[in-house]
DNA sequence: AAGGAGATCAACCGCAGCAGT
DNA sequence: CACTGCTGCGGTTGATCTCCT
């Protein structure tokens, strides 16, 4: 292995976008000699780049196991779920997504997913909610929706949400639904949508608490009844479990999406509606 | 067609942690 | 124990692209 220990000549290090030639040099060098010391490798490979720049280029772009292209629905949900528990630990999140880099996950979060949970864009979001509802009310209010709305109002009045706590917009816009939703979360951030489409609420809550949101009281007195409950379960007013524990994502993975409860409201339709509302 | 605004993403920067001396 | 250098991480920047007027 050709190891240059030091270099007295101070060639200015190149910055900015990598050329195909530079990529080729770096890939060829790593294929042949493997990674041993980024700053020394850079010189040995004939690149006027810092070791740091080489490492970044390799790790984020040139590595053969990098998965390029759009994020799948599964990946999106994984990022959202993990971000709720891990926060901005992008490398930890990326570690759960084979082929994705921390940089990519971070960029994707900031450009696509962050706005899903953005609270202060409530009016915009709710405008979209109304739009979705209007567009779908006549044509798309399927039999399943009628079945859903035909549930006794009181049985729907309290919903203990998921870790994501993004409540089905179609469910929540059902006219028979009362105005409060109980959200519980094991994650620090939760978001809920009022059935009247008037409020979108996001709040930082305790890991083990759940809260009752009354959408008729606007945003004041958001949290009215903290208590300790199990996380991620759906309950009706009588505290009867009406959905499985865990995240919708896990429900889908485990084929336990509560289709009885949602009456044919498919998991992917649910995600689609969320996408529409939050503008992904 | 042009240009302005916003979105996207590759790359840089600064810092912290760790290992070697 | 202090110093130094390397690596990895998260925040930020800026070039480029896309969309809208």
mmCIF file of C-alpha atoms (C1' of nucleotides) in Angstrom:
data_model
loop_
_atom_site.group_PDB
_atom_site.id
_atom_site.type_symbol
_atom_site.label_atom_id
_atom_site.label_comp_id
_atom_site.label_asym_id
_atom_site.label_seq_id
_atom_site.Cartn_x
_atom_site.Cartn_y
_atom_site.Cartn_z
ATOM 1 C CA UNK A 1 0.000 0.000 0.000
ATOM 2 C CA UNK A 2 1.386 3.321 -1.047
ATOM 3 C CA UNK A 3 1.273 5.480 2.018
ATOM 4 C CA UNK A 4 2.365 9.071 1.881
ATOM 5 C CA UNK A 5 3.000 10.150 5.413
ATOM 6 C CA UNK A 6 3.220 13.831 4.826
ATOM 7 C CA UNK A 7 3.177 16.342 2.094
ATOM 8 C CA UNK A 8 5.131 19.558 2.255
ATOM 9 C CA UNK A 9 3.492 21.081 -0.831
ATOM 10 C CA UNK A 10 0.280 22.818 0.104
ATOM 11 C CA UNK A 11 -1.982 22.398 -2.885
ATOM 12 C CA UNK A 12 -5.192 24.302 -2.334
ATOM 13 C CA UNK A 13 -8.028 21.910 -1.619
ATOM 14 C CA UNK A 14 -10.862 21.867 -4.075
ATOM 15 C CA UNK A 15 -14.383 22.537 -2.886
ATOM 16 C CA UNK A 16 -17.815 22.328 -4.392
ATOM 17 C CA UNK A 17 -19.438 19.774 -6.626
ATOM 18 C CA UNK A 18 -17.554 16.633 -7.477
ATOM 19 C CA UNK A 19 -16.691 15.931 -11.103
ATOM 20 C CA UNK A 20 -17.228 12.473 -12.640
ATOM 21 C CA UNK A 21 -13.453 12.170 -12.890
ATOM 22 C CA UNK A 22 -13.029 12.769 -9.176
ATOM 23 C CA UNK A 23 -15.742 10.239 -8.437
ATOM 24 C CA UNK A 24 -14.017 7.698 -10.634
ATOM 25 C CA UNK A 25 -10.675 8.258 -8.915
ATOM 26 C CA UNK A 26 -12.144 7.877 -5.459
ATOM 27 C CA UNK A 27 -14.158 4.771 -6.289
ATOM 28 C CA UNK A 28 -11.232 3.164 -8.069
ATOM 29 C CA UNK A 29 -8.926 3.865 -5.164
ATOM 30 C CA UNK A 30 -11.300 2.497 -2.543
ATOM 31 C CA UNK A 31 -12.015 -0.590 -4.630
ATOM 32 C CA UNK A 32 -8.344 -1.308 -4.810
ATOM 33 C CA UNK A 33 -7.026 -0.241 -1.426
ATOM 34 C CA UNK A 34 -10.122 -0.068 0.771
ATOM 35 C CA UNK A 35 -10.635 2.742 3.251
ATOM 36 C CA UNK A 36 -7.741 3.291 5.608
ATOM 37 C CA UNK A 37 -7.260 7.007 6.312
ATOM 38 C CA UNK A 38 -9.376 9.563 4.540
ATOM 39 C CA UNK A 39 -6.941 12.453 4.429
ATOM 40 C CA UNK A 40 -4.044 10.303 3.287
ATOM 41 C CA UNK A 41 -6.227 8.369 0.869
ATOM 42 C CA UNK A 42 -7.319 11.580 -0.758
ATOM 43 C CA UNK A 43 -3.749 12.492 -1.644
ATOM 44 C CA UNK A 44 -2.856 8.976 -2.643
ATOM 45 C CA UNK A 45 -5.842 8.842 -4.970
ATOM 46 C CA UNK A 46 -4.707 12.045 -6.654
ATOM 47 C CA UNK A 47 -7.572 14.116 -5.364
ATOM 48 C CA UNK A 48 -7.174 17.741 -4.314
ATOM 49 C CA UNK A 49 -9.892 17.236 -1.721
ATOM 50 C CA UNK A 50 -9.922 17.129 2.032
ATOM 51 C CA UNK A 51 -10.309 13.736 3.613
ATOM 52 C CA UNK A 52 -13.544 14.949 5.031
ATOM 53 C CA UNK A 53 -14.900 15.825 1.618
ATOM 54 C CA UNK A 54 -13.872 12.409 0.273
ATOM 55 C CA UNK A 55 -15.514 10.611 3.146
ATOM 56 C CA UNK A 56 -18.713 12.550 2.694
ATOM 57 C CA UNK A 57 -18.794 11.920 -1.035
ATOM 58 C CA UNK A 58 -18.258 8.206 -0.512
ATOM 59 C CA UNK A 59 -20.633 7.797 2.373
ATOM 60 C CA UNK A 60 -23.447 9.863 0.908
ATOM 61 C CA UNK A 61 -23.193 9.151 -2.779
ATOM 62 C CA UNK A 62 -20.611 6.730 -4.117
ATOM 63 C CA UNK A 63 -20.994 3.790 -1.759
ATOM 64 C CA UNK A 64 -22.318 0.822 -3.738
ATOM 65 C CA UNK A 65 -25.057 0.027 -1.256
ATOM 66 C CA UNK A 66 -26.619 3.469 -1.450
ATOM 67 C CA UNK A 67 -30.253 3.375 -2.441
ATOM 68 C CA UNK A 68 -31.024 6.282 -4.757
ATOM 69 C CA UNK A 69 -34.487 7.448 -5.656
ATOM 70 C CA UNK A 70 -37.737 8.228 -3.938
ATOM 71 C CA UNK A 71 -38.558 7.160 -0.426
ATOM 72 C CA UNK A 72 -41.226 4.503 -0.125
ATOM 73 C CA UNK A 73 -44.306 4.975 2.031
ATOM 74 C CA UNK A 74 -42.800 2.508 4.453
ATOM 75 C CA UNK A 75 -39.604 4.500 4.670
ATOM 76 C CA UNK A 76 -41.502 7.747 5.175
ATOM 77 C CA UNK A 77 -43.488 6.305 8.032
ATOM 78 C CA UNK A 78 -40.355 4.813 9.543
ATOM 79 C CA UNK A 79 -38.658 8.189 9.507
ATOM 80 C CA UNK A 80 -41.644 9.888 11.113
ATOM 81 C CA UNK A 81 -41.971 7.237 13.773
ATOM 82 C CA UNK A 82 -38.283 7.133 14.585
ATOM 83 C CA UNK A 83 -38.001 10.897 14.593
ATOM 84 C CA UNK A 84 -40.640 11.039 17.265
ATOM 85 C CA UNK A 85 -38.615 8.799 19.513
ATOM 86 C CA UNK A 86 -35.046 9.651 18.469
ATOM 87 C CA UNK A 87 -35.370 13.305 17.531
ATOM 88 C CA UNK A 88 -32.746 14.686 15.161
ATOM 89 C CA UNK A 89 -30.447 11.704 15.504
ATOM 90 C CA UNK A 90 -30.297 11.286 11.765
ATOM 91 C CA UNK A 91 -27.606 8.667 11.715
ATOM 92 C CA UNK A 92 -29.588 6.510 14.128
ATOM 93 C CA UNK A 93 -32.664 6.890 11.953
ATOM 94 C CA UNK A 94 -30.704 6.178 8.791
ATOM 95 C CA UNK A 95 -29.299 3.049 10.394
ATOM 96 C CA UNK A 96 -32.826 1.622 10.350
ATOM 97 C CA UNK A 97 -33.215 2.388 6.657
ATOM 98 C CA UNK A 98 -30.895 0.204 4.583
ATOM 99 C CA UNK A 99 -29.258 2.142 1.784
ATOM 100 C CA UNK A 100 -30.246 5.541 3.108
ATOM 101 C CA UNK A 101 -27.772 8.019 4.557
ATOM 102 C CA UNK A 102 -28.162 10.370 7.471
ATOM 103 C CA UNK A 103 -27.805 13.296 5.084
ATOM 104 C CA UNK A 104 -30.532 11.972 2.834
ATOM 105 C CA UNK A 105 -32.868 11.289 5.723
ATOM 106 C CA UNK A 106 -32.193 14.721 7.157
ATOM 107 C CA UNK A 107 -32.842 16.427 3.820
ATOM 108 C CA UNK A 108 -35.975 14.413 3.256
ATOM 109 C CA UNK A 109 -37.248 15.284 6.667
ATOM 110 C CA UNK A 110 -36.720 19.000 6.180
ATOM 111 C CA UNK A 111 -38.124 19.109 2.668
ATOM 112 C CA UNK A 112 -40.999 16.631 2.848
ATOM 113 C CA UNK A 113 -41.931 15.293 6.236
ATOM 114 C CA UNK A 114 -41.446 18.192 8.621
ATOM 115 C CA UNK A 115 -44.400 20.057 7.237
ATOM 116 C CA UNK A 116 -46.637 17.113 7.905
ATOM 117 C CA UNK A 117 -46.390 17.788 11.572
ATOM 118 C CA UNK A 118 -46.034 21.533 11.404
ATOM 119 C CA UNK A 119 -48.431 23.156 13.746
ATOM 120 C CA UNK A 120 -48.244 26.781 12.895
ATOM 121 C CA UNK A 121 -49.455 26.113 9.383
ATOM 122 C CA UNK A 122 -52.789 25.077 10.842
ATOM 123 C CA UNK A 123 -54.876 27.312 8.628
ATOM 124 C CA UNK A 124 -53.226 26.109 5.454
ATOM 125 C CA UNK A 125 -53.489 22.524 6.537
ATOM 126 C CA UNK A 126 -57.101 22.878 7.452
ATOM 127 C CA UNK A 127 -57.861 24.622 4.220
ATOM 128 C CA UNK A 128 -56.490 21.548 2.563
ATOM 129 C CA UNK A 129 -58.519 19.384 4.856
ATOM 130 C CA UNK A 130 -61.705 21.127 3.824
ATOM 131 C CA UNK A 131 -60.669 20.856 0.224
ATOM 132 C CA UNK A 132 -60.118 17.145 0.544
ATOM 133 C CA UNK A 133 -63.405 16.724 2.294
ATOM 134 C CA UNK A 134 -65.287 18.833 -0.215
ATOM 135 C CA UNK A 135 -63.801 17.025 -3.126
ATOM 136 C CA UNK A 136 -64.543 13.678 -1.681
ATOM 137 C CA UNK A 137 -67.765 14.227 0.157
ATOM 138 C CA UNK A 138 -70.205 13.545 -2.638
ATOM 139 C CA UNK A 139 -68.242 11.168 -4.772
ATOM 140 C CA UNK A 140 -65.976 9.457 -2.360
ATOM 141 C CA UNK A 141 -68.029 9.170 0.745
ATOM 142 C CA UNK A 142 -68.065 5.498 0.327
ATOM 143 C CA UNK A 143 -70.195 2.933 1.980
ATOM 144 C CA UNK A 144 -67.419 2.454 4.424
ATOM 145 C CA UNK A 145 -67.639 6.085 5.426
ATOM 146 C CA UNK A 146 -71.328 5.794 5.994
ATOM 147 C CA UNK A 147 -70.737 2.748 8.090
ATOM 148 C CA UNK A 148 -68.131 4.677 9.954
ATOM 149 C CA UNK A 149 -70.372 7.656 10.524
ATOM 150 C CA UNK A 150 -73.206 5.448 11.498
ATOM 151 C CA UNK A 151 -71.363 4.339 14.561
ATOM 152 C CA UNK A 152 -72.943 5.744 17.689
ATOM 153 C CA UNK A 153 -71.534 9.190 18.205
ATOM 154 C CA UNK A 154 -70.615 8.572 21.766
ATOM 155 C CA UNK A 155 -68.578 5.555 20.833
ATOM 156 C CA UNK A 156 -66.389 7.761 18.713
ATOM 157 C CA UNK A 157 -66.110 10.673 21.025
ATOM 158 C CA UNK A 158 -62.771 9.820 22.456
ATOM 159 C CA UNK A 159 -59.968 8.394 20.500
ATOM 160 C CA UNK A 160 -56.751 7.446 22.105
ATOM 161 C CA UNK A 161 -54.386 7.857 19.226
ATOM 162 C CA UNK A 162 -51.208 6.328 18.040
ATOM 163 C CA UNK A 163 -47.620 7.279 18.530
ATOM 164 C CA UNK A 164 -47.936 9.316 15.388
ATOM 165 C CA UNK A 165 -51.238 10.606 16.599
ATOM 166 C CA UNK A 166 -52.179 11.738 13.147
ATOM 167 C CA UNK A 167 -55.825 10.975 13.169
ATOM 168 C CA UNK A 168 -57.605 9.798 10.093
ATOM 169 C CA UNK A 169 -58.981 12.949 8.458
ATOM 170 C CA UNK A 170 -61.950 11.134 7.037
ATOM 171 C CA UNK A 171 -62.729 9.710 10.403
ATOM 172 C CA UNK A 172 -62.379 13.032 12.124
ATOM 173 C CA UNK A 173 -64.396 14.919 9.553
ATOM 174 C CA UNK A 174 -67.283 12.577 9.923
ATOM 175 C CA UNK A 175 -70.251 14.726 10.908
ATOM 176 C CA UNK A 176 -71.396 12.355 13.584
ATOM 177 C CA UNK A 177 -68.172 12.548 15.437
ATOM 178 C CA UNK A 178 -68.094 14.671 18.511
ATOM 179 C CA UNK A 179 -65.567 17.353 18.980
ATOM 180 C CA UNK A 180 -62.885 15.956 21.163
ATOM 181 C CA UNK A 181 -60.119 13.560 20.582
ATOM 182 C CA UNK A 182 -57.892 12.015 23.168
ATOM 183 C CA UNK A 183 -54.369 11.567 22.024
ATOM 184 C CA UNK A 184 -51.807 9.490 23.779
ATOM 185 C CA UNK A 185 -48.276 9.125 22.682
ATOM 186 C CA UNK A 186 -45.022 7.558 23.706
ATOM 187 C CA UNK A 187 -43.337 10.153 21.565
ATOM 188 C CA UNK A 188 -42.645 13.743 22.495
ATOM 189 C CA UNK A 189 -44.718 15.202 19.691
ATOM 190 C CA UNK A 190 -48.297 14.577 18.729
ATOM 191 C CA UNK A 191 -50.670 16.088 16.248
ATOM 192 C CA UNK A 192 -54.417 15.943 15.976
ATOM 193 C CA UNK A 193 -57.050 17.208 13.591
ATOM 194 C CA UNK A 194 -60.442 18.340 14.767
ATOM 195 C CA UNK A 195 -63.465 16.674 13.305
ATOM 196 C CA UNK A 196 -64.679 20.082 12.270
ATOM 197 C CA UNK A 197 -61.439 20.743 10.538
ATOM 198 C CA UNK A 198 -60.947 23.906 12.527
ATOM 199 C CA UNK A 199 -57.995 23.029 14.619
ATOM 200 C CA UNK A 200 -54.747 21.313 14.129
ATOM 201 C CA UNK A 201 -52.838 20.870 17.285
ATOM 202 C CA UNK A 202 -49.347 19.801 17.931
ATOM 203 C CA UNK A 203 -47.868 19.759 21.354
ATOM 204 C CA UNK A 204 -45.013 18.473 23.318
ATOM 205 C CA UNK A 205 -46.308 16.051 25.857
ATOM 206 C CA UNK A 206 -44.854 13.784 28.421
ATOM 207 C CA UNK A 207 -43.826 10.322 27.358
ATOM 208 C CA UNK A 208 -46.387 8.608 29.437
ATOM 209 C CA UNK A 209 -49.256 11.035 29.472
ATOM 210 C CA UNK A 210 -52.330 11.365 27.391
ATOM 211 C CA UNK A 211 -54.427 14.423 26.931
ATOM 212 C CA UNK A 212 -57.917 15.362 25.955
ATOM 213 C CA UNK A 213 -58.220 17.953 23.220
ATOM 214 C CA UNK A 214 -61.441 19.816 22.900
ATOM 215 C CA UNK A 215 -61.585 21.254 19.452
ATOM 216 C CA UNK A 216 -64.589 23.376 20.259
ATOM 217 C CA UNK A 217 -62.544 25.358 22.698
ATOM 218 C CA UNK A 218 -60.098 26.439 20.046
ATOM 219 C CA UNK A 219 -56.517 26.199 21.102
ATOM 220 C CA UNK A 220 -57.000 27.472 24.599
ATOM 221 C CA UNK A 221 -56.874 24.968 27.418
ATOM 222 C CA UNK A 222 -55.467 22.375 25.109
ATOM 223 C CA UNK A 223 -54.778 19.789 27.688
ATOM 224 C CA UNK A 224 -57.629 19.282 30.040
ATOM 225 C CA UNK A 225 -57.276 15.860 31.460
ATOM 226 C CA UNK A 226 -53.839 14.385 31.731
ATOM 227 C CA UNK A 227 -53.746 10.838 32.893
ATOM 228 C CA UNK A 228 -51.621 7.791 32.514
ATOM 229 C CA UNK A 229 -52.664 5.190 30.008
ATOM 230 C CA UNK A 230 -51.085 2.624 27.779
ATOM 231 C CA UNK A 231 -49.633 4.086 24.640
ATOM 232 C CA UNK A 232 -50.870 3.621 21.140
ATOM 233 C CA UNK A 233 -54.219 1.998 21.771
ATOM 234 C CA UNK A 234 -57.568 3.049 20.357
ATOM 235 C CA UNK A 235 -60.464 3.149 22.791
ATOM 236 C CA UNK A 236 -64.069 4.154 22.557
ATOM 237 C CA UNK A 237 -65.867 6.234 25.138
ATOM 238 C CA UNK A 238 -66.510 3.202 27.303
ATOM 239 C CA UNK A 239 -62.812 2.492 27.317
ATOM 240 C CA UNK A 240 -63.302 -0.553 25.136
ATOM 241 C CA UNK A 241 -60.307 -1.272 22.980
ATOM 242 C CA UNK A 242 -61.332 -0.717 19.395
ATOM 243 C CA UNK A 243 -57.974 -0.890 17.675
ATOM 244 C CA UNK A 244 -54.707 -2.711 18.134
ATOM 245 C CA UNK A 245 -51.752 -1.343 20.016
ATOM 246 C CA UNK A 246 -48.808 0.201 18.336
ATOM 247 C CA UNK A 247 -48.343 2.343 15.252
ATOM 248 C CA UNK A 248 -50.450 2.183 12.118
ATOM 249 C CA UNK A 249 -47.218 1.373 10.355
ATOM 250 C CA UNK A 250 -46.787 -1.679 12.508
ATOM 251 C CA UNK A 251 -50.421 -2.555 12.018
ATOM 252 C CA UNK A 252 -49.817 -2.608 8.313
ATOM 253 C CA UNK A 253 -46.646 -4.640 8.668
ATOM 254 C CA UNK A 254 -48.387 -7.124 10.870
ATOM 255 C CA UNK A 255 -51.583 -7.095 8.820
ATOM 256 C CA UNK A 256 -53.516 -5.917 11.827
ATOM 257 C CA UNK A 257 -54.742 -2.624 10.439
ATOM 258 C CA UNK A 258 -58.092 -2.277 12.197
ATOM 259 C CA UNK A 259 -60.243 -2.662 9.118
ATOM 260 C CA UNK A 260 -63.300 -3.313 11.248
ATOM 261 C CA UNK A 261 -62.877 0.029 12.850
ATOM 262 C CA UNK A 262 -62.042 1.807 9.668
ATOM 263 C CA UNK A 263 -64.589 -0.158 7.659
ATOM 264 C CA UNK A 264 -62.589 -0.572 4.515
ATOM 265 C CA UNK A 265 -60.590 2.592 4.899
ATOM 266 C CA UNK A 266 -57.380 1.145 3.621
ATOM 267 C CA UNK A 267 -54.092 1.887 5.329
ATOM 268 C CA UNK A 268 -52.641 3.298 2.130
ATOM 269 C CA UNK A 269 -55.721 5.474 1.543
ATOM 270 C CA UNK A 270 -55.220 6.782 5.020
ATOM 271 C CA UNK A 271 -51.603 7.602 4.268
ATOM 272 C CA UNK A 272 -52.665 9.192 0.953
ATOM 273 C CA UNK A 273 -55.088 11.463 2.747
ATOM 274 C CA UNK A 274 -52.432 12.400 5.234
ATOM 275 C CA UNK A 275 -50.168 13.197 2.311
ATOM 276 C CA UNK A 276 -52.828 15.400 0.741
ATOM 277 C CA UNK A 277 -53.420 17.273 3.928
ATOM 278 C CA UNK A 278 -49.844 17.786 4.844
ATOM 279 C CA UNK A 279 -48.794 18.487 1.294
ATOM 280 C CA UNK A 280 -46.137 15.904 0.720
ATOM 281 C "C1'" DA B 1 -40.145 33.511 -23.138
ATOM 282 C "C1'" DA B 2 -38.332 35.543 -19.004
ATOM 283 C "C1'" DG B 3 -37.521 36.105 -14.415
ATOM 284 C "C1'" DG B 4 -38.700 35.663 -9.650
ATOM 285 C "C1'" DA B 5 -39.798 32.566 -5.760
ATOM 286 C "C1'" DG B 6 -39.668 28.468 -3.588
ATOM 287 C "C1'" DA B 7 -38.014 23.658 -3.280
ATOM 288 C "C1'" DT B 8 -34.441 20.386 -3.375
ATOM 289 C "C1'" DC B 9 -30.219 18.283 -2.194
ATOM 290 C "C1'" DA B 10 -25.085 17.910 -2.409
ATOM 291 C "C1'" DA B 11 -21.588 19.677 0.118
ATOM 292 C "C1'" DC B 12 -19.415 22.408 3.750
ATOM 293 C "C1'" DC B 13 -18.594 23.811 8.602
ATOM 294 C "C1'" DG B 14 -18.011 23.411 13.406
ATOM 295 C "C1'" DC B 15 -18.047 20.603 17.155
ATOM 296 C "C1'" DA B 16 -17.736 16.397 20.048
ATOM 297 C "C1'" DG B 17 -15.973 11.944 20.983
ATOM 298 C "C1'" DC B 18 -12.403 8.797 20.796
ATOM 299 C "C1'" DA B 19 -7.897 6.667 20.238
ATOM 300 C "C1'" DG B 20 -3.081 7.010 20.101
ATOM 301 C "C1'" DT B 21 1.035 9.046 21.877
ATOM 302 C "C1'" DC C 1 -3.141 13.954 31.994
ATOM 303 C "C1'" DA C 2 -2.667 16.769 27.958
ATOM 304 C "C1'" DC C 3 -2.254 17.099 23.269
ATOM 305 C "C1'" DT C 4 -3.159 15.827 18.521
ATOM 306 C "C1'" DG C 5 -5.393 13.891 14.684
ATOM 307 C "C1'" DC C 6 -9.187 11.320 12.769
ATOM 308 C "C1'" DT C 7 -13.934 10.269 12.341
ATOM 309 C "C1'" DG C 8 -18.731 10.993 12.594
ATOM 310 C "C1'" DC C 9 -22.659 13.859 13.482
ATOM 311 C "C1'" DG C 10 -26.032 17.579 12.996
ATOM 312 C "C1'" DG C 11 -26.807 22.262 11.383
ATOM 313 C "C1'" DT C 12 -26.385 25.216 7.614
ATOM 314 C "C1'" DT C 13 -25.353 26.980 3.039
ATOM 315 C "C1'" DG C 14 -25.618 27.694 -1.693
ATOM 316 C "C1'" DA C 15 -26.058 25.992 -6.468
ATOM 317 C "C1'" DT C 16 -29.389 24.141 -9.274
ATOM 318 C "C1'" DC C 17 -33.922 22.871 -10.551
ATOM 319 C "C1'" DT C 18 -38.893 23.531 -10.958
ATOM 320 C "C1'" DC C 19 -42.937 25.969 -10.882
ATOM 321 C "C1'" DC C 20 -45.636 29.991 -11.284
ATOM 322 C "C1'" DT C 21 -46.848 34.491 -12.967
#
